[in-house]
Amino acid sequence: MKKKTDTKKPYKSLMSNAAWSFRRLMKYAPSSFIMLVLCVPLNIAMTYAGIYLPSLAVAEVTNNSSFENALLSVGGLLIAMLAGSILTDIFRRLSRSRLGIYRYMVTDELTRKSLGCFYQIYETKKMRDLLGRAERATQMWGGTLPLVDLPTKTLSLIEAVICYFLFGTALTFVSPWIVPILTAAPIVNWLCAKLYRKWEYSHREEQSDIDSKLWYVQSKPSDFGFAKDIRIYGMAEWIRDMYRKLSSEKRRWENKSILRQFVSGLADLFIILIRDSGAYALLIAMALRGEITVDRFVFCFAAISSFASFIGSIIGNYNSMQSVSMYICDFREYLDIAEYDGTGEAAIDGMLELSPEITFDRVTFRYDGAKTDTLKDISFTIGSGEKIALVGLNGSGKTTLVKLLCGLYEPTSGEIRINGIPVKKFYRRDYYKLFSPVFQDVETSFFSLAETVVAGSGDEPDYSLAEQCMRRAGLGPKIDSLQNGIYTRLDKQVNEDGIELSGGEVQKLMLARALYKDAPVLVLDEPTVALDPISESRVYEEYMRLSDRKSSLFISHRLASTRFCDRILYLDNGRIAEEGTHGELVDKGGKYAKLFEIQSCWYRDGSGGSKESSGKGEQTNEI
Ligand code: ADP
């Protein structure tokens, strides 16, 4: 593993993170905040009472007080302590239940960010790793729950600081040496912990890299979609081997971390020993010299042991706050990632009724971290209502171009315009309304068929329209065969009565969703790849009906499908190599024609048939 010397500063300071968590706490669970704050003076009073009680009892005895007086003062204090601890306990329990609300509400901010974050950014490894670390802030991890621990530990720190000054002042009256002895020593401990934290923070990216790989490999055995390949291609041993390697790497990191914690803890113990012996020796010497009374000796003895715990609490809470603050840094860094939401200067009004003209003007795109451009200097226009077919070999950049068009990516250079307006001038969520895409790599979730189709349309769901769309997409027989029809739930791993759809059925469902959305621009990325010939032909027919008066972009490897399109763009290695109608391109005899020839010969009697007549619509029966 490559050594990292990155010692970059935390994203936000501890103070800033503490203030941030208090603002959230006041916003989402104000009653919890009030109760936690009320616990501070209560705890201080209880601590004072606890220290004062033995010396009070001794004073009552040494001053020869009457039994009634002693009972009244000592008993009264005990009753007050009991009432205080009951009240603190009630506050603590009530605030804990409210803290749950605060935790879920803040976690919801993370979920909202993940769901709405600009796709291009969301896809990068850096962002995925950051998300993994940000999620830790919301989860119980190694005995800490950063989101909750930061405000609670801050209040504990404030409480310990107040106690430090309160009892420090009392002890200073006894001897001016006690407080410096008790205070100076723990600084060594604080420095050790600081060194450990610095090491932890500077290596957190390597650790989260291992964590995310480990999580990925761990999740594979339970990934149903992967289960067939694992068995048939004998991948089990390979996965286990990978798991072993990653987990031993993880263990190495954990061992390093434990060793550093151990050294830091050892230094802590050593310092405590020196500190306490020094302070107690001083007090005993004073008592032997008769410089303090017995009850004062008892009070100071109890105060010193508590005083040491205040300092321990200040340092411990501060160290814990620093540790959990790192996770809050990741959480806030994730929330602060730019949204690229568009300026909103332009509105899509009018474009929903009449399909807009789309222009790619010298668009170049390079994936994050890639060495070369995937799309190079692409320029073309899709006129209002025009149907464009995008054709090209695997990896030529078709899907990337579609994602750019749909606003999932931003060009590295060049510009995409809608009716002459640059895309970034639209609010992104409005811009998405312009498109009804059907992507290749679609996934369904545990919703019902109907919910999947109407999902996110924003308006009141129209389930009868959803059913019509499903039937138009060829799902009629499937729906009729199901007891709950369109309300049947998907994913039988989550829903006991759920169903699994075949690849082709999922594609039909996604087409139904696009039909339901009925946006002015239709984008189909190989929508027939998993369909049987009858379904495929139905999709083409539906496509013709659906794309009437709509602008559309259609990717397909089946060149027969281009007969529905006004124009074909042939993409080769990220560039538009050829452009024209099917007939023009076949006549040209270039790369498209060659591809067409290779494909069509499989459909003719005998192999390697000659090139057929060209011209849009004529030759496609051959395919
Ligand atoms: P096509 O749809 O024509 O098969 P793609 O647009 O999917 O091609 O991919 C074009 C190139 O971009 C390929 O070389 C692919 O490896 C690369 N690519 C696709 N998606 C990503 C991604 N998310 N990150 C990095 N590279 C990608």
mmCIF file with all atom_site columns, N, CA and C and ligand atoms in Angstrom, residues 123 367-368 370 374 392-401 403 409 440 525-526 555 557 571, ligand 1:
data_model
loop_
_atom_site.group_PDB
_atom_site.id
_atom_site.type_symbol
_atom_site.label_atom_id
_atom_site.label_alt_id
_atom_site.label_comp_id
_atom_site.label_asym_id
_atom_site.label_entity_id
_atom_site.label_seq_id
_atom_site.pdbx_PDB_ins_code
_atom_site.Cartn_x
_atom_site.Cartn_y
_atom_site.Cartn_z
_atom_site.occupancy
_atom_site.B_iso_or_equiv
_atom_site.pdbx_formal_charge
_atom_site.auth_seq_id
_atom_site.auth_comp_id
_atom_site.auth_asym_id
_atom_site.auth_atom_id
_atom_site.pdbx_PDB_model_num
ATOM   1  N N   . GLU A 1 123 ? -21.413 9.973  -9.774  1.00 0.00 ? 123 GLU A N   1
ATOM   2  C CA  . GLU A 1 123 ? -20.856 8.748  -10.342 1.00 0.00 ? 123 GLU A CA  1
ATOM   3  C C   . GLU A 1 123 ? -19.371 8.566  -10.009 1.00 0.00 ? 123 GLU A C   1
ATOM   4  N N   . TYR A 1 367 ? -14.554 11.582 -19.361 1.00 0.00 ? 367 TYR A N   1
ATOM   5  C CA  . TYR A 1 367 ? -14.945 11.089 -18.030 1.00 0.00 ? 367 TYR A CA  1
ATOM   6  C C   . TYR A 1 367 ? -13.897 11.477 -17.007 1.00 0.00 ? 367 TYR A C   1
ATOM   7  N N   . ASP A 1 368 ? -14.373 11.637 -15.784 1.00 0.00 ? 368 ASP A N   1
ATOM   8  C CA  . ASP A 1 368 ? -13.499 11.984 -14.676 1.00 0.00 ? 368 ASP A CA  1
ATOM   9  C C   . ASP A 1 368 ? -12.359 10.957 -14.574 1.00 0.00 ? 368 ASP A C   1
ATOM   10 N N   . ALA A 1 370 ? -10.330 10.003 -16.870 1.00 0.00 ? 370 ALA A N   1
ATOM   11 C CA  . ALA A 1 370 ? -9.968  9.335  -18.132 1.00 0.00 ? 370 ALA A CA  1
ATOM   12 C C   . ALA A 1 370 ? -8.837  10.103 -18.816 1.00 0.00 ? 370 ALA A C   1
ATOM   13 N N   . THR A 1 374 ? -14.073 10.940 -24.588 1.00 0.00 ? 374 THR A N   1
ATOM   14 C CA  . THR A 1 374 ? -15.001 9.913  -25.098 1.00 0.00 ? 374 THR A CA  1
ATOM   15 C C   . THR A 1 374 ? -15.785 10.473 -26.283 1.00 0.00 ? 374 THR A C   1
ATOM   16 N N   . GLY A 1 392 ? -23.526 3.063  -34.076 1.00 0.00 ? 392 GLY A N   1
ATOM   17 C CA  . GLY A 1 392 ? -22.070 2.988  -33.921 1.00 0.00 ? 392 GLY A CA  1
ATOM   18 C C   . GLY A 1 392 ? -21.698 1.719  -33.191 1.00 0.00 ? 392 GLY A C   1
ATOM   19 N N   . LEU A 1 393 ? -20.416 1.375  -33.236 1.00 0.00 ? 393 LEU A N   1
ATOM   20 C CA  . LEU A 1 393 ? -19.964 0.149  -32.570 1.00 0.00 ? 393 LEU A CA  1
ATOM   21 C C   . LEU A 1 393 ? -19.985 0.346  -31.055 1.00 0.00 ? 393 LEU A C   1
ATOM   22 N N   . ASN A 1 394 ? -19.832 -0.750 -30.332 1.00 0.00 ? 394 ASN A N   1
ATOM   23 C CA  . ASN A 1 394 ? -19.754 -0.659 -28.865 1.00 0.00 ? 394 ASN A CA  1
ATOM   24 C C   . ASN A 1 394 ? -18.616 0.271  -28.470 1.00 0.00 ? 394 ASN A C   1
ATOM   25 N N   . GLY A 1 395 ? -18.894 1.081  -27.470 1.00 0.00 ? 395 GLY A N   1
ATOM   26 C CA  . GLY A 1 395 ? -17.845 1.960  -26.945 1.00 0.00 ? 395 GLY A CA  1
ATOM   27 C C   . GLY A 1 395 ? -17.605 3.196  -27.790 1.00 0.00 ? 395 GLY A C   1
ATOM   28 N N   . SER A 1 396 ? -18.433 3.415  -28.819 1.00 0.00 ? 396 SER A N   1
ATOM   29 C CA  . SER A 1 396 ? -18.192 4.589  -29.672 1.00 0.00 ? 396 SER A CA  1
ATOM   30 C C   . SER A 1 396 ? -18.689 5.879  -29.002 1.00 0.00 ? 396 SER A C   1
ATOM   31 N N   . GLY A 1 397 ? -19.495 5.756  -27.934 1.00 0.00 ? 397 GLY A N   1
ATOM   32 C CA  . GLY A 1 397 ? -19.898 6.955  -27.177 1.00 0.00 ? 397 GLY A CA  1
ATOM   33 C C   . GLY A 1 397 ? -21.379 7.286  -27.264 1.00 0.00 ? 397 GLY A C   1
ATOM   34 N N   . LYS A 1 398 ? -22.198 6.345  -27.739 1.00 0.00 ? 398 LYS A N   1
ATOM   35 C CA  . LYS A 1 398 ? -23.632 6.633  -27.933 1.00 0.00 ? 398 LYS A CA  1
ATOM   36 C C   . LYS A 1 398 ? -24.343 6.922  -26.601 1.00 0.00 ? 398 LYS A C   1
ATOM   37 N N   . THR A 1 399 ? -24.145 6.030  -25.636 1.00 0.00 ? 399 THR A N   1
ATOM   38 C CA  . THR A 1 399 ? -24.819 6.225  -24.348 1.00 0.00 ? 399 THR A CA  1
ATOM   39 C C   . THR A 1 399 ? -24.321 7.493  -23.666 1.00 0.00 ? 399 THR A C   1
ATOM   40 N N   . THR A 1 400 ? -23.050 7.761  -23.804 1.00 0.00 ? 400 THR A N   1
ATOM   41 C CA  . THR A 1 400 ? -22.493 8.985  -23.207 1.00 0.00 ? 400 THR A CA  1
ATOM   42 C C   . THR A 1 400 ? -23.189 10.204 -23.803 1.00 0.00 ? 400 THR A C   1
ATOM   43 N N   . LEU A 1 401 ? -23.389 10.163 -25.110 1.00 0.00 ? 401 LEU A N   1
ATOM   44 C CA  . LEU A 1 401 ? -24.049 11.286 -25.785 1.00 0.00 ? 401 LEU A CA  1
ATOM   45 C C   . LEU A 1 401 ? -25.484 11.450 -25.273 1.00 0.00 ? 401 LEU A C   1
ATOM   46 N N   . LYS A 1 403 ? -26.599 10.581 -22.341 1.00 0.00 ? 403 LYS A N   1
ATOM   47 C CA  . LYS A 1 403 ? -26.560 11.103 -20.965 1.00 0.00 ? 403 LYS A CA  1
ATOM   48 C C   . LYS A 1 403 ? -26.292 12.603 -20.972 1.00 0.00 ? 403 LYS A C   1
ATOM   49 N N   . TYR A 1 409 ? -24.819 14.590 -17.680 1.00 0.00 ? 409 TYR A N   1
ATOM   50 C CA  . TYR A 1 409 ? -23.426 15.052 -17.724 1.00 0.00 ? 409 TYR A CA  1
ATOM   51 C C   . TYR A 1 409 ? -23.409 16.462 -18.305 1.00 0.00 ? 409 TYR A C   1
ATOM   52 N N   . GLN A 1 440 ? -30.549 1.684  -21.227 1.00 0.00 ? 440 GLN A N   1
ATOM   53 C CA  . GLN A 1 440 ? -30.195 0.259  -21.371 1.00 0.00 ? 440 GLN A CA  1
ATOM   54 C C   . GLN A 1 440 ? -30.173 -0.452 -20.025 1.00 0.00 ? 440 GLN A C   1
ATOM   55 N N   . ASP A 1 525 ? -32.413 4.176  -25.663 1.00 0.00 ? 525 ASP A N   1
ATOM   56 C CA  . ASP A 1 525 ? -31.068 3.621  -25.786 1.00 0.00 ? 525 ASP A CA  1
ATOM   57 C C   . ASP A 1 525 ? -31.182 2.103  -25.881 1.00 0.00 ? 525 ASP A C   1
ATOM   58 N N   . GLU A 1 526 ? -31.126 1.595  -27.094 1.00 0.00 ? 526 GLU A N   1
ATOM   59 C CA  . GLU A 1 526 ? -31.285 0.157  -27.365 1.00 0.00 ? 526 GLU A CA  1
ATOM   60 C C   . GLU A 1 526 ? -32.488 -0.433 -26.637 1.00 0.00 ? 526 GLU A C   1
ATOM   61 N N   . ILE A 1 555 ? -31.194 4.947  -30.233 1.00 0.00 ? 555 ILE A N   1
ATOM   62 C CA  . ILE A 1 555 ? -29.966 4.161  -30.423 1.00 0.00 ? 555 ILE A CA  1
ATOM   63 C C   . ILE A 1 555 ? -30.362 2.717  -30.641 1.00 0.00 ? 555 ILE A C   1
ATOM   64 N N   . HIS A 1 557 ? -28.726 -1.190 -32.303 1.00 0.00 ? 557 HIS A N   1
ATOM   65 C CA  . HIS A 1 557 ? -27.765 -1.944 -33.115 1.00 0.00 ? 557 HIS A CA  1
ATOM   66 C C   . HIS A 1 557 ? -28.463 -2.605 -34.289 1.00 0.00 ? 557 HIS A C   1
ATOM   67 N N   . LEU A 1 571 ? -21.663 7.168  -35.276 1.00 0.00 ? 571 LEU A N   1
ATOM   68 C CA  . LEU A 1 571 ? -20.628 7.594  -34.338 1.00 0.00 ? 571 LEU A CA  1
ATOM   69 C C   . LEU A 1 571 ? -19.467 6.608  -34.392 1.00 0.00 ? 571 LEU A C   1
HETATM 70 P P1  . ADP B 2 .   ? -21.667 2.960  -26.375 1.00 0.00 ? 1   ADP B P1  1
HETATM 71 O O1  . ADP B 2 .   ? -22.981 3.353  -25.799 1.00 0.00 ? 1   ADP B O1  1
HETATM 72 O O2  . ADP B 2 .   ? -21.462 3.495  -27.751 1.00 0.00 ? 1   ADP B O2  1
HETATM 73 O O3  . ADP B 2 .   ? -21.413 1.494  -26.336 1.00 0.00 ? 1   ADP B O3  1
HETATM 74 P P2  . ADP B 2 .   ? -20.542 4.371  -24.124 1.00 0.00 ? 1   ADP B P2  1
HETATM 75 O O4  . ADP B 2 .   ? -20.981 5.772  -24.294 1.00 0.00 ? 1   ADP B O4  1
HETATM 76 O O5  . ADP B 2 .   ? -21.275 3.554  -23.127 1.00 0.00 ? 1   ADP B O5  1
HETATM 77 O O6  . ADP B 2 .   ? -20.498 3.642  -25.535 1.00 0.00 ? 1   ADP B O6  1
HETATM 78 O O7  . ADP B 2 .   ? -19.012 4.362  -23.725 1.00 0.00 ? 1   ADP B O7  1
HETATM 79 C C1  . ADP B 2 .   ? -18.042 5.052  -24.475 1.00 0.00 ? 1   ADP B C1  1
HETATM 80 C C2  . ADP B 2 .   ? -16.705 4.929  -23.755 1.00 0.00 ? 1   ADP B C2  1
HETATM 81 O O8  . ADP B 2 .   ? -16.778 5.605  -22.511 1.00 0.00 ? 1   ADP B O8  1
HETATM 82 C C3  . ADP B 2 .   ? -16.299 3.494  -23.459 1.00 0.00 ? 1   ADP B C3  1
HETATM 83 O O9  . ADP B 2 .   ? -14.923 3.365  -23.770 1.00 0.00 ? 1   ADP B O9  1
HETATM 84 C C4  . ADP B 2 .   ? -16.517 3.333  -21.990 1.00 0.00 ? 1   ADP B C4  1
HETATM 85 O O10 . ADP B 2 .   ? -15.538 2.515  -21.433 1.00 0.00 ? 1   ADP B O10 1
HETATM 86 C C5  . ADP B 2 .   ? -16.368 4.748  -21.475 1.00 0.00 ? 1   ADP B C5  1
HETATM 87 N N1  . ADP B 2 .   ? -17.288 4.953  -20.352 1.00 0.00 ? 1   ADP B N1  1
HETATM 88 C C6  . ADP B 2 .   ? -18.621 4.744  -20.358 1.00 0.00 ? 1   ADP B C6  1
HETATM 89 N N2  . ADP B 2 .   ? -19.158 5.055  -19.159 1.00 0.00 ? 1   ADP B N2  1
HETATM 90 C C7  . ADP B 2 .   ? -18.137 5.471  -18.382 1.00 0.00 ? 1   ADP B C7  1
HETATM 91 C C8  . ADP B 2 .   ? -18.038 5.945  -17.034 1.00 0.00 ? 1   ADP B C8  1
HETATM 92 N N3  . ADP B 2 .   ? -19.109 6.062  -16.271 1.00 0.00 ? 1   ADP B N3  1
HETATM 93 N N4  . ADP B 2 .   ? -16.821 6.281  -16.576 1.00 0.00 ? 1   ADP B N4  1
HETATM 94 C C9  . ADP B 2 .   ? -15.727 6.190  -17.366 1.00 0.00 ? 1   ADP B C9  1
HETATM 95 N N5  . ADP B 2 .   ? -15.753 5.766  -18.627 1.00 0.00 ? 1   ADP B N5  1
HETATM 96 C C10 . ADP B 2 .   ? -16.923 5.402  -19.151 1.00 0.00 ? 1   ADP B C10 1
#
